[in-house]
mmCIF file of C-alpha atoms and ligand atoms in Angstrom:
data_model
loop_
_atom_site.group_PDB
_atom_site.id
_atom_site.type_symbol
_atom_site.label_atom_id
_atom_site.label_comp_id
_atom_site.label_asym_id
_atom_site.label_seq_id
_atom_site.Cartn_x
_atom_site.Cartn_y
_atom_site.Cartn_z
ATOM 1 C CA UNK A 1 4.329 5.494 -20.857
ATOM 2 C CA UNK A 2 3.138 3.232 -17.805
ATOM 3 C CA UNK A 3 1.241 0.591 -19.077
ATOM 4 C CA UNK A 4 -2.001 -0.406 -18.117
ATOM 5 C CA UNK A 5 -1.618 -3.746 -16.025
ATOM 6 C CA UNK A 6 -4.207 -6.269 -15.115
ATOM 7 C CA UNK A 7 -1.915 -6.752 -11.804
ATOM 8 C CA UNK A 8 -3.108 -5.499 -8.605
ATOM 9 C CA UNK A 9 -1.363 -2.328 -7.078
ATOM 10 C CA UNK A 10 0.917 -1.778 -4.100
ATOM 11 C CA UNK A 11 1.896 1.203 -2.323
ATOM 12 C CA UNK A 12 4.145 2.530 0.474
ATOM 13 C CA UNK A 13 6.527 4.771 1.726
ATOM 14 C CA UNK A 14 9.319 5.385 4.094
ATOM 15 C CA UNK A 15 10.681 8.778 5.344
ATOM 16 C CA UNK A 16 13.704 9.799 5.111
ATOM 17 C CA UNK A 17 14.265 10.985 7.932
ATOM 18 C CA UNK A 18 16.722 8.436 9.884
ATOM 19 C CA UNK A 19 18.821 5.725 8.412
ATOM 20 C CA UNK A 20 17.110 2.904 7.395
ATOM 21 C CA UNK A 21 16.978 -0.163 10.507
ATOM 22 C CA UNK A 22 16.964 -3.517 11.327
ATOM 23 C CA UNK A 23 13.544 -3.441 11.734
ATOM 24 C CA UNK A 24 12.597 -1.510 8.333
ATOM 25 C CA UNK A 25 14.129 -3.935 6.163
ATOM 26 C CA UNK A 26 12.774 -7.334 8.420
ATOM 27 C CA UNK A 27 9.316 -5.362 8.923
ATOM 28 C CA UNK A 28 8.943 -4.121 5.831
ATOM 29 C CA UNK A 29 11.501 -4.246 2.725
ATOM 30 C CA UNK A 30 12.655 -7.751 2.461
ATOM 31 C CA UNK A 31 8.439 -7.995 2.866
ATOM 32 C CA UNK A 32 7.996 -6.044 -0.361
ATOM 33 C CA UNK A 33 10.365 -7.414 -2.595
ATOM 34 C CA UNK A 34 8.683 -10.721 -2.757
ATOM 35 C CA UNK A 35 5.302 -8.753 -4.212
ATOM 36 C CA UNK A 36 6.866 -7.845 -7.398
ATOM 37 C CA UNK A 37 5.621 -10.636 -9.221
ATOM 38 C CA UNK A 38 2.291 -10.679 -7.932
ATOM 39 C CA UNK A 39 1.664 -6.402 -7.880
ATOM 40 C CA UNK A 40 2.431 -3.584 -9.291
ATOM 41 C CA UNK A 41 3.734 -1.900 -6.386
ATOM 42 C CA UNK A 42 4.818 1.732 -6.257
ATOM 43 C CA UNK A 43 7.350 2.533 -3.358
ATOM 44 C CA UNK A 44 8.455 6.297 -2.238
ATOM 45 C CA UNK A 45 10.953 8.389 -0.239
ATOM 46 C CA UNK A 46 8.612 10.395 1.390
ATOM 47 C CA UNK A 47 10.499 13.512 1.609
ATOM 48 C CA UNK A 48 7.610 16.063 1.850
ATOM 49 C CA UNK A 49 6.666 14.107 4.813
ATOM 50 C CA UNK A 50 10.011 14.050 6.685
ATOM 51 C CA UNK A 51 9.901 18.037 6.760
ATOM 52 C CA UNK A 52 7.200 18.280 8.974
ATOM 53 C CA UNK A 53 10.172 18.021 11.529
ATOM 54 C CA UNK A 54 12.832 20.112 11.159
ATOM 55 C CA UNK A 55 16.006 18.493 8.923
ATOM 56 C CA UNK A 56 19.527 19.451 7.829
ATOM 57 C CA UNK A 57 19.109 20.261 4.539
ATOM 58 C CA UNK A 58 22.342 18.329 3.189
ATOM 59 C CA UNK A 59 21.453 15.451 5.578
ATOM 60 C CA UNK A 60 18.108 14.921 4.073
ATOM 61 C CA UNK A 61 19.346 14.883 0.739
ATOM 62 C CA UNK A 62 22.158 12.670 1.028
ATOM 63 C CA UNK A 63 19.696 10.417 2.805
ATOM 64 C CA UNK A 64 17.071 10.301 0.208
ATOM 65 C CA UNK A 65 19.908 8.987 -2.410
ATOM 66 C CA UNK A 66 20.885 6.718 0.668
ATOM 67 C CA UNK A 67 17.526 5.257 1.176
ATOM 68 C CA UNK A 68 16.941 4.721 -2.755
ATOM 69 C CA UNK A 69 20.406 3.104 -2.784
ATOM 70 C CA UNK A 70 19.353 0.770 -0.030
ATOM 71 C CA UNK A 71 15.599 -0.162 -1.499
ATOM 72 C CA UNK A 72 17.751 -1.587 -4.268
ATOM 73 C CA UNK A 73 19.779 -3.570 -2.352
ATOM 74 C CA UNK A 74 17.627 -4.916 -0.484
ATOM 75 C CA UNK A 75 16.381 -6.845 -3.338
ATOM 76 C CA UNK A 76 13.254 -4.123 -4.754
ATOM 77 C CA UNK A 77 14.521 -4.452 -8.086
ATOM 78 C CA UNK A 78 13.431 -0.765 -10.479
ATOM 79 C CA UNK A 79 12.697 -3.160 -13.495
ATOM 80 C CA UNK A 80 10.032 -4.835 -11.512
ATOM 81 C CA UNK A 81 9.252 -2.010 -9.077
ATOM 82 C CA UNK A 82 7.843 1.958 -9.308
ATOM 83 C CA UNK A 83 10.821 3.480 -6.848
ATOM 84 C CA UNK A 84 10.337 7.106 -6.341
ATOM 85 C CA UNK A 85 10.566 10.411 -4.341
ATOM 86 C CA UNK A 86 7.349 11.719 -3.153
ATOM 87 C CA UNK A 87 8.717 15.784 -3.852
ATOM 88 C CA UNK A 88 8.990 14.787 -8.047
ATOM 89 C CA UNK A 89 5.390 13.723 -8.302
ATOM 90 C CA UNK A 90 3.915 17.348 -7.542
ATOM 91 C CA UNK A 91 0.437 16.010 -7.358
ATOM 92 C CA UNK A 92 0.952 14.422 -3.959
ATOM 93 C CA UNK A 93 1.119 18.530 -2.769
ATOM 94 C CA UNK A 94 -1.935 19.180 -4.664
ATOM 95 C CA UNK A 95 -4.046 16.215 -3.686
ATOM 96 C CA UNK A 96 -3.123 16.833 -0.285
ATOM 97 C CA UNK A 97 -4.210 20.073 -0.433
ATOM 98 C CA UNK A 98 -7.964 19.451 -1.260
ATOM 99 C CA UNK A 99 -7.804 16.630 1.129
ATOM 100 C CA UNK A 100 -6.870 18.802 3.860
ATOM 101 C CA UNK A 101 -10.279 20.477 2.578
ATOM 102 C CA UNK A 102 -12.100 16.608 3.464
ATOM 103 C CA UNK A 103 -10.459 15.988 6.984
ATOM 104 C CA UNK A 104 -11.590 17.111 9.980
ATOM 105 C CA UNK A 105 -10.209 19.268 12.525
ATOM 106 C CA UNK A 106 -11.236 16.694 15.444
ATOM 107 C CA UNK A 107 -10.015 13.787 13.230
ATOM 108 C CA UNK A 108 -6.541 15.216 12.826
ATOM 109 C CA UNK A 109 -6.586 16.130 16.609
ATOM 110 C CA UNK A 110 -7.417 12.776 17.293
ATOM 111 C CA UNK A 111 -4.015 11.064 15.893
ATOM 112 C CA UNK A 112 -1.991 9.240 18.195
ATOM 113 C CA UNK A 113 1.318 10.206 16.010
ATOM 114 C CA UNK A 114 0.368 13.858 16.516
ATOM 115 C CA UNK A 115 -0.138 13.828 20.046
ATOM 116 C CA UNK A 116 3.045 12.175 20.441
ATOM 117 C CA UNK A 117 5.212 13.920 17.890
ATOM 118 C CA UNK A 118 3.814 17.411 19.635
ATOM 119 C CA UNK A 119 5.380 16.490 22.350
ATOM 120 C CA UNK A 120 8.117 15.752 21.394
ATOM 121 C CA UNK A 121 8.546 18.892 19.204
ATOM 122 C CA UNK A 122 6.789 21.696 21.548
ATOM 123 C CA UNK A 123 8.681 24.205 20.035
ATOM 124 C CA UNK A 124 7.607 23.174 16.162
ATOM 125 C CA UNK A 125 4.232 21.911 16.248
ATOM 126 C CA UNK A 126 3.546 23.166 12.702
ATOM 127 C CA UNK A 127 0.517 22.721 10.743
ATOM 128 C CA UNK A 128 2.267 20.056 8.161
ATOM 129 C CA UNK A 129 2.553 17.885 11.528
ATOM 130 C CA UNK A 130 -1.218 17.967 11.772
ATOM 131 C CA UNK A 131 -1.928 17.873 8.396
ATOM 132 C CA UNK A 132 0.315 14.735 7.979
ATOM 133 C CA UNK A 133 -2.084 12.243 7.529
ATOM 134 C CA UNK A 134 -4.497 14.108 5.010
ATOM 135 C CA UNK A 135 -1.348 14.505 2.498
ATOM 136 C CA UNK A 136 -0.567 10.669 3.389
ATOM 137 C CA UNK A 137 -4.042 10.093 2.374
ATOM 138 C CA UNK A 138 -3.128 11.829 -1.134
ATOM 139 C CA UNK A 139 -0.083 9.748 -1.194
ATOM 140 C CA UNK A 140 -2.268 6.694 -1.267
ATOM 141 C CA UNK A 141 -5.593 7.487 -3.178
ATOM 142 C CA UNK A 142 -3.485 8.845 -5.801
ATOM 143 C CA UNK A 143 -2.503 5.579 -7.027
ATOM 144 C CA UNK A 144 -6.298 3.507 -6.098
ATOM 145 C CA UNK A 145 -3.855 0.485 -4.561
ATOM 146 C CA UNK A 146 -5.323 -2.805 -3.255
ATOM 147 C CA UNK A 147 -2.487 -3.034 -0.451
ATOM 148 C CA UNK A 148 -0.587 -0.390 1.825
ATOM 149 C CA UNK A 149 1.436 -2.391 3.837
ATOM 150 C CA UNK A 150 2.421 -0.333 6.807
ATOM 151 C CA UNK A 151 3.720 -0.513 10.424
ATOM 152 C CA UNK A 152 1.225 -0.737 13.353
ATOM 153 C CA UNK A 153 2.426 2.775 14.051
ATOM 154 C CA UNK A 154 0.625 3.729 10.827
ATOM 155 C CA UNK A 155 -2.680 1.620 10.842
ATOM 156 C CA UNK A 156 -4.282 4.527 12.173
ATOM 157 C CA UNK A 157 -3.365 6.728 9.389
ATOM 158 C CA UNK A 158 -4.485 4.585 6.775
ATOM 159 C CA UNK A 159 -7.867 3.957 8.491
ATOM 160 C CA UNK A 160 -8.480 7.918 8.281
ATOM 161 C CA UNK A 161 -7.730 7.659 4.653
ATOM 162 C CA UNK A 162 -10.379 5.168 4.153
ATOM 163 C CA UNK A 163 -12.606 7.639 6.353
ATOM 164 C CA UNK A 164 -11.631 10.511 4.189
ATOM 165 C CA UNK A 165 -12.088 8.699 0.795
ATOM 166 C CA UNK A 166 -15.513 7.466 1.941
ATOM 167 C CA UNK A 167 -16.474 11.387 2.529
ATOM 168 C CA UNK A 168 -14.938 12.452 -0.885
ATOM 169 C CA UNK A 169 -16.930 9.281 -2.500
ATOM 170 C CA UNK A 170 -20.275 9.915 -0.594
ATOM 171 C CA UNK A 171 -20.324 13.510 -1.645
ATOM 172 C CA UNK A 172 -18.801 12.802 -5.832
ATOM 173 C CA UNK A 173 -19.566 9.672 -6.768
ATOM 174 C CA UNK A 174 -16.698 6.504 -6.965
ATOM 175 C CA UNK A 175 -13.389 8.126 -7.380
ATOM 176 C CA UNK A 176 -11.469 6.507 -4.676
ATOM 177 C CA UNK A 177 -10.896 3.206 -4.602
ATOM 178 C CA UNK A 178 -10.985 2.302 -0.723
ATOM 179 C CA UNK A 179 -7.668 1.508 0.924
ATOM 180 C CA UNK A 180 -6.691 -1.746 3.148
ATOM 181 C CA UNK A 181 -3.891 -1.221 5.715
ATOM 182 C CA UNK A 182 -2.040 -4.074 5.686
ATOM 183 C CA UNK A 183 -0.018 -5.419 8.755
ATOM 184 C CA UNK A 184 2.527 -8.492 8.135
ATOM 185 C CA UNK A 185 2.488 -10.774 10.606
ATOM 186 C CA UNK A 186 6.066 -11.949 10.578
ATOM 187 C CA UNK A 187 8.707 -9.973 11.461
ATOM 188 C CA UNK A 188 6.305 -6.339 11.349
ATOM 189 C CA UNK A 189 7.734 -5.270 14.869
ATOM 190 C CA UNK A 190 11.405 -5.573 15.355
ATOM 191 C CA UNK A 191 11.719 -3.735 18.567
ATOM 192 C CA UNK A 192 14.835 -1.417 20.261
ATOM 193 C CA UNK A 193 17.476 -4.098 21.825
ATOM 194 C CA UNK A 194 17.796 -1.421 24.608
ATOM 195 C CA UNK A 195 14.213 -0.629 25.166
ATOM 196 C CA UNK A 196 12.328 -4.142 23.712
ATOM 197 C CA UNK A 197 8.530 -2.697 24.693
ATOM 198 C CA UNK A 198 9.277 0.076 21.796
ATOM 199 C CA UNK A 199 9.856 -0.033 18.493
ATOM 200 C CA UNK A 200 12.787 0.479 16.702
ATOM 201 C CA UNK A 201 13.340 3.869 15.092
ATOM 202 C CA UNK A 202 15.027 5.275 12.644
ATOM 203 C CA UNK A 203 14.843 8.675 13.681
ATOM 204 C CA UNK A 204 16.849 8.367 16.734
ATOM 205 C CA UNK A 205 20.278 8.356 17.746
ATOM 206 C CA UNK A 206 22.774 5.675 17.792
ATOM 207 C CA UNK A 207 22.830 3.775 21.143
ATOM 208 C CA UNK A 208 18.918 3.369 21.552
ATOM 209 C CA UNK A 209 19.557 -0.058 20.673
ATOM 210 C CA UNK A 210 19.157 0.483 16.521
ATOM 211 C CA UNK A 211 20.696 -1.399 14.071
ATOM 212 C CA UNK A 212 21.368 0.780 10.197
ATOM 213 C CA UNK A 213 21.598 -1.205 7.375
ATOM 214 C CA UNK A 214 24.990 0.500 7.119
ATOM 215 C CA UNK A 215 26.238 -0.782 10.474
ATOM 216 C CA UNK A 216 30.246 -2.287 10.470
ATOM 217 C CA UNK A 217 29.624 -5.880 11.490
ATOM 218 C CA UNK A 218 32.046 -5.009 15.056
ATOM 219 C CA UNK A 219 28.739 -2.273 15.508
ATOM 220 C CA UNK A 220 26.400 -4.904 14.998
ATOM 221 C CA UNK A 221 28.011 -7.143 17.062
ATOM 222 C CA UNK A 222 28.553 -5.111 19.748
ATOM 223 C CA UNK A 223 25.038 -3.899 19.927
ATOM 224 C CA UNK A 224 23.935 -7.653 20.471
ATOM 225 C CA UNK A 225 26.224 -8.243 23.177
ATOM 226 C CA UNK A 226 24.601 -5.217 24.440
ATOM 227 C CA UNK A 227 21.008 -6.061 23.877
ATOM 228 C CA UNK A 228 18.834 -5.928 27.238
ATOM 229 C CA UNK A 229 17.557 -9.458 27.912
ATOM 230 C CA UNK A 230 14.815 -10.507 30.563
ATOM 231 C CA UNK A 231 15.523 -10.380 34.530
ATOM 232 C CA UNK A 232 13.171 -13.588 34.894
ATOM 233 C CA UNK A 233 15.823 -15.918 36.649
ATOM 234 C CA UNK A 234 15.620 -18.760 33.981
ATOM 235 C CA UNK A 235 18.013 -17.392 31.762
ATOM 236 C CA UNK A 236 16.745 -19.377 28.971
ATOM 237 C CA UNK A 237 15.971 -18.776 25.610
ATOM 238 C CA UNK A 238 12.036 -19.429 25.269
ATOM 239 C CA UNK A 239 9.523 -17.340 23.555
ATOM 240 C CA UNK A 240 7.113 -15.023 25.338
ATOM 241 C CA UNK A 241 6.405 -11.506 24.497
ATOM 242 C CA UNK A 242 4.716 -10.567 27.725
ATOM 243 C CA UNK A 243 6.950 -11.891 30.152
ATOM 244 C CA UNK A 244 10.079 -12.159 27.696
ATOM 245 C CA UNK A 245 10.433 -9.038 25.457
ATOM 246 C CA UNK A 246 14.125 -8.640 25.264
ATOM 247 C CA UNK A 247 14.786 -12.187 24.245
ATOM 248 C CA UNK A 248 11.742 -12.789 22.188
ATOM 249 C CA UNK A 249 12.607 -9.703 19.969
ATOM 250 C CA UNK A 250 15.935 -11.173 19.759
ATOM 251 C CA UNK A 251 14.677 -14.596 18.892
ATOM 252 C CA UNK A 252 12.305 -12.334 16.590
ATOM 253 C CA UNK A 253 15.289 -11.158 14.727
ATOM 254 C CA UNK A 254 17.109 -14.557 14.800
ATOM 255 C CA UNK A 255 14.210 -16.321 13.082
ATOM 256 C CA UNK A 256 13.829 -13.706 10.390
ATOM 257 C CA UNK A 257 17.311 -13.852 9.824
ATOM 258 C CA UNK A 258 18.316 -17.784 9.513
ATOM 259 C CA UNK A 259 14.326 -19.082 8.679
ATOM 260 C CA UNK A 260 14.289 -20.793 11.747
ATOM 261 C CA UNK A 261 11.105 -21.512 13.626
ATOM 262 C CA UNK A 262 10.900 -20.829 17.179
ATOM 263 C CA UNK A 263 10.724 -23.920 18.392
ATOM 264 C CA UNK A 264 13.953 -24.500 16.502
ATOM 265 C CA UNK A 265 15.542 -21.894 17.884
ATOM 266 C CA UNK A 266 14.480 -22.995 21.653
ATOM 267 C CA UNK A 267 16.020 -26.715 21.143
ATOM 268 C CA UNK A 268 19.293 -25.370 19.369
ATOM 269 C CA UNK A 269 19.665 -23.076 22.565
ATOM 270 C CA UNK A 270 18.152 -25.726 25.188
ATOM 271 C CA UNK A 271 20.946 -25.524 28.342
ATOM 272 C CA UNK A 272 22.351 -22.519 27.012
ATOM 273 C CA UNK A 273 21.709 -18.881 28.601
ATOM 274 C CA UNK A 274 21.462 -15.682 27.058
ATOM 275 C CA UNK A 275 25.092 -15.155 26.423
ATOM 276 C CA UNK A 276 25.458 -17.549 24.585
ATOM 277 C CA UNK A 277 22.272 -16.585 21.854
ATOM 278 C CA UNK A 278 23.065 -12.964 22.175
ATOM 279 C CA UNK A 279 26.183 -13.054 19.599
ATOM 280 C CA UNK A 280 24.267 -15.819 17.523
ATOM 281 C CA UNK A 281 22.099 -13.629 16.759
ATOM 282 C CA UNK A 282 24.670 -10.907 15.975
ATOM 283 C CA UNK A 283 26.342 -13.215 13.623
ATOM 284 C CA UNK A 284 23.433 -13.668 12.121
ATOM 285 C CA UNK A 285 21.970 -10.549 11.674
ATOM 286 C CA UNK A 286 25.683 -9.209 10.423
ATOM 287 C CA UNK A 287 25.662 -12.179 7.671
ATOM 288 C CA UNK A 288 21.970 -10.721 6.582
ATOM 289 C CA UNK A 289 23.002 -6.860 6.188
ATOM 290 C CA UNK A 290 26.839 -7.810 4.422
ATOM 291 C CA UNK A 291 25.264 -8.094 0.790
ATOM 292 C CA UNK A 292 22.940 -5.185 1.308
ATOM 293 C CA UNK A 293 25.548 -2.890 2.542
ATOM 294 C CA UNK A 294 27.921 -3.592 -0.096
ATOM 295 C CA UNK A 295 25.396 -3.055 -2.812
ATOM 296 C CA UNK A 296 24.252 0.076 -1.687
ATOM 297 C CA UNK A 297 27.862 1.302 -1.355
ATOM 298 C CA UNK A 298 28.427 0.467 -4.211
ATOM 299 C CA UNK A 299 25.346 1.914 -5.878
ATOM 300 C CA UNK A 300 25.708 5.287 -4.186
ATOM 301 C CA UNK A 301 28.771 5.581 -6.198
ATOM 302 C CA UNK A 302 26.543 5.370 -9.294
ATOM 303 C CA UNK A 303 24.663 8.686 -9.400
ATOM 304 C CA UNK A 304 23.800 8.429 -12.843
ATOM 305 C CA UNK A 305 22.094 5.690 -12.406
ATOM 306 C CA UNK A 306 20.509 6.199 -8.777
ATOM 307 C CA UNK A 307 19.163 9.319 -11.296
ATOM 308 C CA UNK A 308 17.916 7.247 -13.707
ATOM 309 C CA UNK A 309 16.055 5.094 -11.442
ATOM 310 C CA UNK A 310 14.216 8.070 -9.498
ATOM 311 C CA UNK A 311 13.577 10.603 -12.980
ATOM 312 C CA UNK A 312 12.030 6.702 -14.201
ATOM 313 C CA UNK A 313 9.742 6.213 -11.593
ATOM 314 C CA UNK A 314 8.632 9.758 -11.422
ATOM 315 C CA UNK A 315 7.771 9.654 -14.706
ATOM 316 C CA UNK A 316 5.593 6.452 -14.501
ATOM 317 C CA UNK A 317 4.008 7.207 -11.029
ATOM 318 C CA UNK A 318 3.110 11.130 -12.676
ATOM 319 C CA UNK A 319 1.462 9.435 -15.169
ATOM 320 C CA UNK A 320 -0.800 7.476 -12.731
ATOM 321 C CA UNK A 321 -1.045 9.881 -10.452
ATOM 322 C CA UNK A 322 -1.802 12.737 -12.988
ATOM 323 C CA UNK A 323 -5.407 11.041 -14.034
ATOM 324 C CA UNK A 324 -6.459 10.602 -10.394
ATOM 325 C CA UNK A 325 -5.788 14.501 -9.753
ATOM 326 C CA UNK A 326 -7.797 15.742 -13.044
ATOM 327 C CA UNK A 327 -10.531 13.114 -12.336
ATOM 328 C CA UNK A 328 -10.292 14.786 -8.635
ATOM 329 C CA UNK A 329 -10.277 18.477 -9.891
ATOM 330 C CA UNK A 330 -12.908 17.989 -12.364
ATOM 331 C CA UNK A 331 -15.401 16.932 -9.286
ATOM 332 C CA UNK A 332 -14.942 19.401 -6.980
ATOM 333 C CA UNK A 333 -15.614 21.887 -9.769
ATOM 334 C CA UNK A 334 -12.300 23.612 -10.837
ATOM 335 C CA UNK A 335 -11.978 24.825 -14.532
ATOM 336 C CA UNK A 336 -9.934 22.656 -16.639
ATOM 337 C CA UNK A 337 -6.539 24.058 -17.868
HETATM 338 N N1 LIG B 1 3.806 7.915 7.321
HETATM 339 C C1 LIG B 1 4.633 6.820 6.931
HETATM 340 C C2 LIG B 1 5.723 6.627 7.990
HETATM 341 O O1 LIG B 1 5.873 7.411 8.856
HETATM 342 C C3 LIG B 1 5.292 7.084 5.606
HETATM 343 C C4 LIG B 1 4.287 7.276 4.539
HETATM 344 C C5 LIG B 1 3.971 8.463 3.942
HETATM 345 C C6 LIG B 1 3.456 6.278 3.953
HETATM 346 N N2 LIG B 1 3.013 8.272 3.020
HETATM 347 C C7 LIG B 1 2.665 6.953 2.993
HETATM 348 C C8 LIG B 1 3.305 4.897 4.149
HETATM 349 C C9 LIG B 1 1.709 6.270 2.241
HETATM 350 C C10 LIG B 1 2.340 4.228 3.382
HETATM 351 C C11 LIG B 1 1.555 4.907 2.435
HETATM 352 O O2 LIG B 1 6.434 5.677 7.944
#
């Protein structure tokens, strides 16, 4: 049985519904695994999420496994950490169900992420896709966390669960502990090396200037030579998101990879251009991503224990979980089993 822990709590999640970037594991993962000591942080494959847009059955699957495999070697370590997938702990579907019951028509209309994925999906605009953030809401009141670090894309979503909770509260008392989007400030917005003004994402296809985890180091390398840098004549490397994107994403990247500040990075490049940082950073970011693509490699050759890992932390975030839902069911008046 979980134990009850004087700790504060973390929670997120990631869908698996891409492979796992650059810019998840500098954004977010490598983030996370320094919390352990300090939390108790619960982290998720949100796989009820990712079917909200259509997915190859064996595809999502495999990349479930994949993305557990990878959360591991990127240093979240299942002694220290709750690692889980959202479909085993069945009271994320039933919280999110009597949260859909708390959020508002005009509030759910009103998400940017809708609008956009609608859009993008005319022909499936499905009601999970609207629904989304009232079962993300369940995802994190569930577990009453202190933190939910997310990405800026998902600030939004987390500020309707605080709206949502406050509605539940104001109508039954405290039984939601209030959530706190949390943005990191270094590193939270590692952007497309093809397209620097967007972010990069894991749900599209290769040559939209992504990097996997699981990229060959000639891939990575290749993609950096690639990478779109600034038409300002100066061709030098010098930080300035406005004027600069391409190269200050890349000097974005460099700096998360090597520790360097960016006023380091500016003198060790002083009176070079562009081509010669652009494989720098390649090398770099390949050096990075070796040990974490070995380990998960490695570990997705270990099903047993991928399975012990996820049937583990299903079990402990159930147990959490479970005494929200009752203490949920019991106020909105449903008869105890
Ligand atoms: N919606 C998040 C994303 O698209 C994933 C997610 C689902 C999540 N539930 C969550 C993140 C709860 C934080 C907390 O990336």
């Amino acid at each position: 049985m979980a134990e009850e822990t004087a700790k504060k709590r973390m929670l997120s999640g990631i869908k698996p519904s891409g492979d796992l970037t650059l810019g998840s594991y500098l954004g977010a993962i490598k983030n996370w695994s320094a919390r352990a000591e300090e939390y108790d942080c619960f982290y998720f494959m949100a796989d009820l999420h990712a079917i909200t847009v259509r997915q190859n059955p064996a595809d999502l699957r495999r990349r479930t496994l994949e993305q557990l495999a990878q959360y591991i070697a990127c240093g979240l370590d299942p002694e220290k950490n709750t690692l889980f997938i959202q479909s085993h702990v069945h009271q994320h579907a039933e919280l999110g169900w009597v949260l859909d019951c708390y959020s508002m028509f005009g509030e759910l209309s009103r998400m940017t992420q809708f609008k956009d994925k609608s859009s993008k999906n005319a022909d499936n605009i499905n009601g999970g896709l609207f629904t989304y953030p009232s079962l993300m809401a369940a995802d994190i009141l569930l577990y009453q966390p202190d933190l939910v670090p997310v990405g800026e894309d998902q600030k939004q979503h987390v500020e309707l669960c605080h709206t949502i909770a406050r509605r539940f509260n104001g109508i039954y008392g405290d039984v939601f502990k209030l959530p706190e989007p949390f943005v990191p400030k270094v590193g939270a917005r590692i952007m497309s090396l093809t397209n620097p003004t967007a972010k990069m994402s894991k749900s599209e296809n290769e040559d939209t200037g992504r990097i996997t985890l699981m990229d060959a180091p000639e891939v990575i390398m290749r993609q950096f030579k690639r990478a779109i840098t600034d038409s300002d004549t100066e061709n030098c490397v010098h930080y300035d998101r406005e004027k600069k994107p391409g190269v200050s994403n890349l000097m974005t990247i460099y700096s998360a990879c090597t520790g360097k500040s960016f006023a380091e990075i500016e003198a060790e490049f002083a009176g070079q251009g562009y081509g010669a940082f652009k494989p720098k950073v390649g090398e770099a970011v390949v050096e990075t991503l070796r040990p974490i693509r070995e380990e998960a490699t490695r570990l997705m050759k270990d099903k047993a224990y991928l399975e012990n890992v996820y049937r583990q932390g299903a079990e402990k975030a159930g147990y959490v979980a479970e005494k929200t839902l009752r203490k949920v069911y019991k106020k909105v008046g449903f008869v105890a089993r």
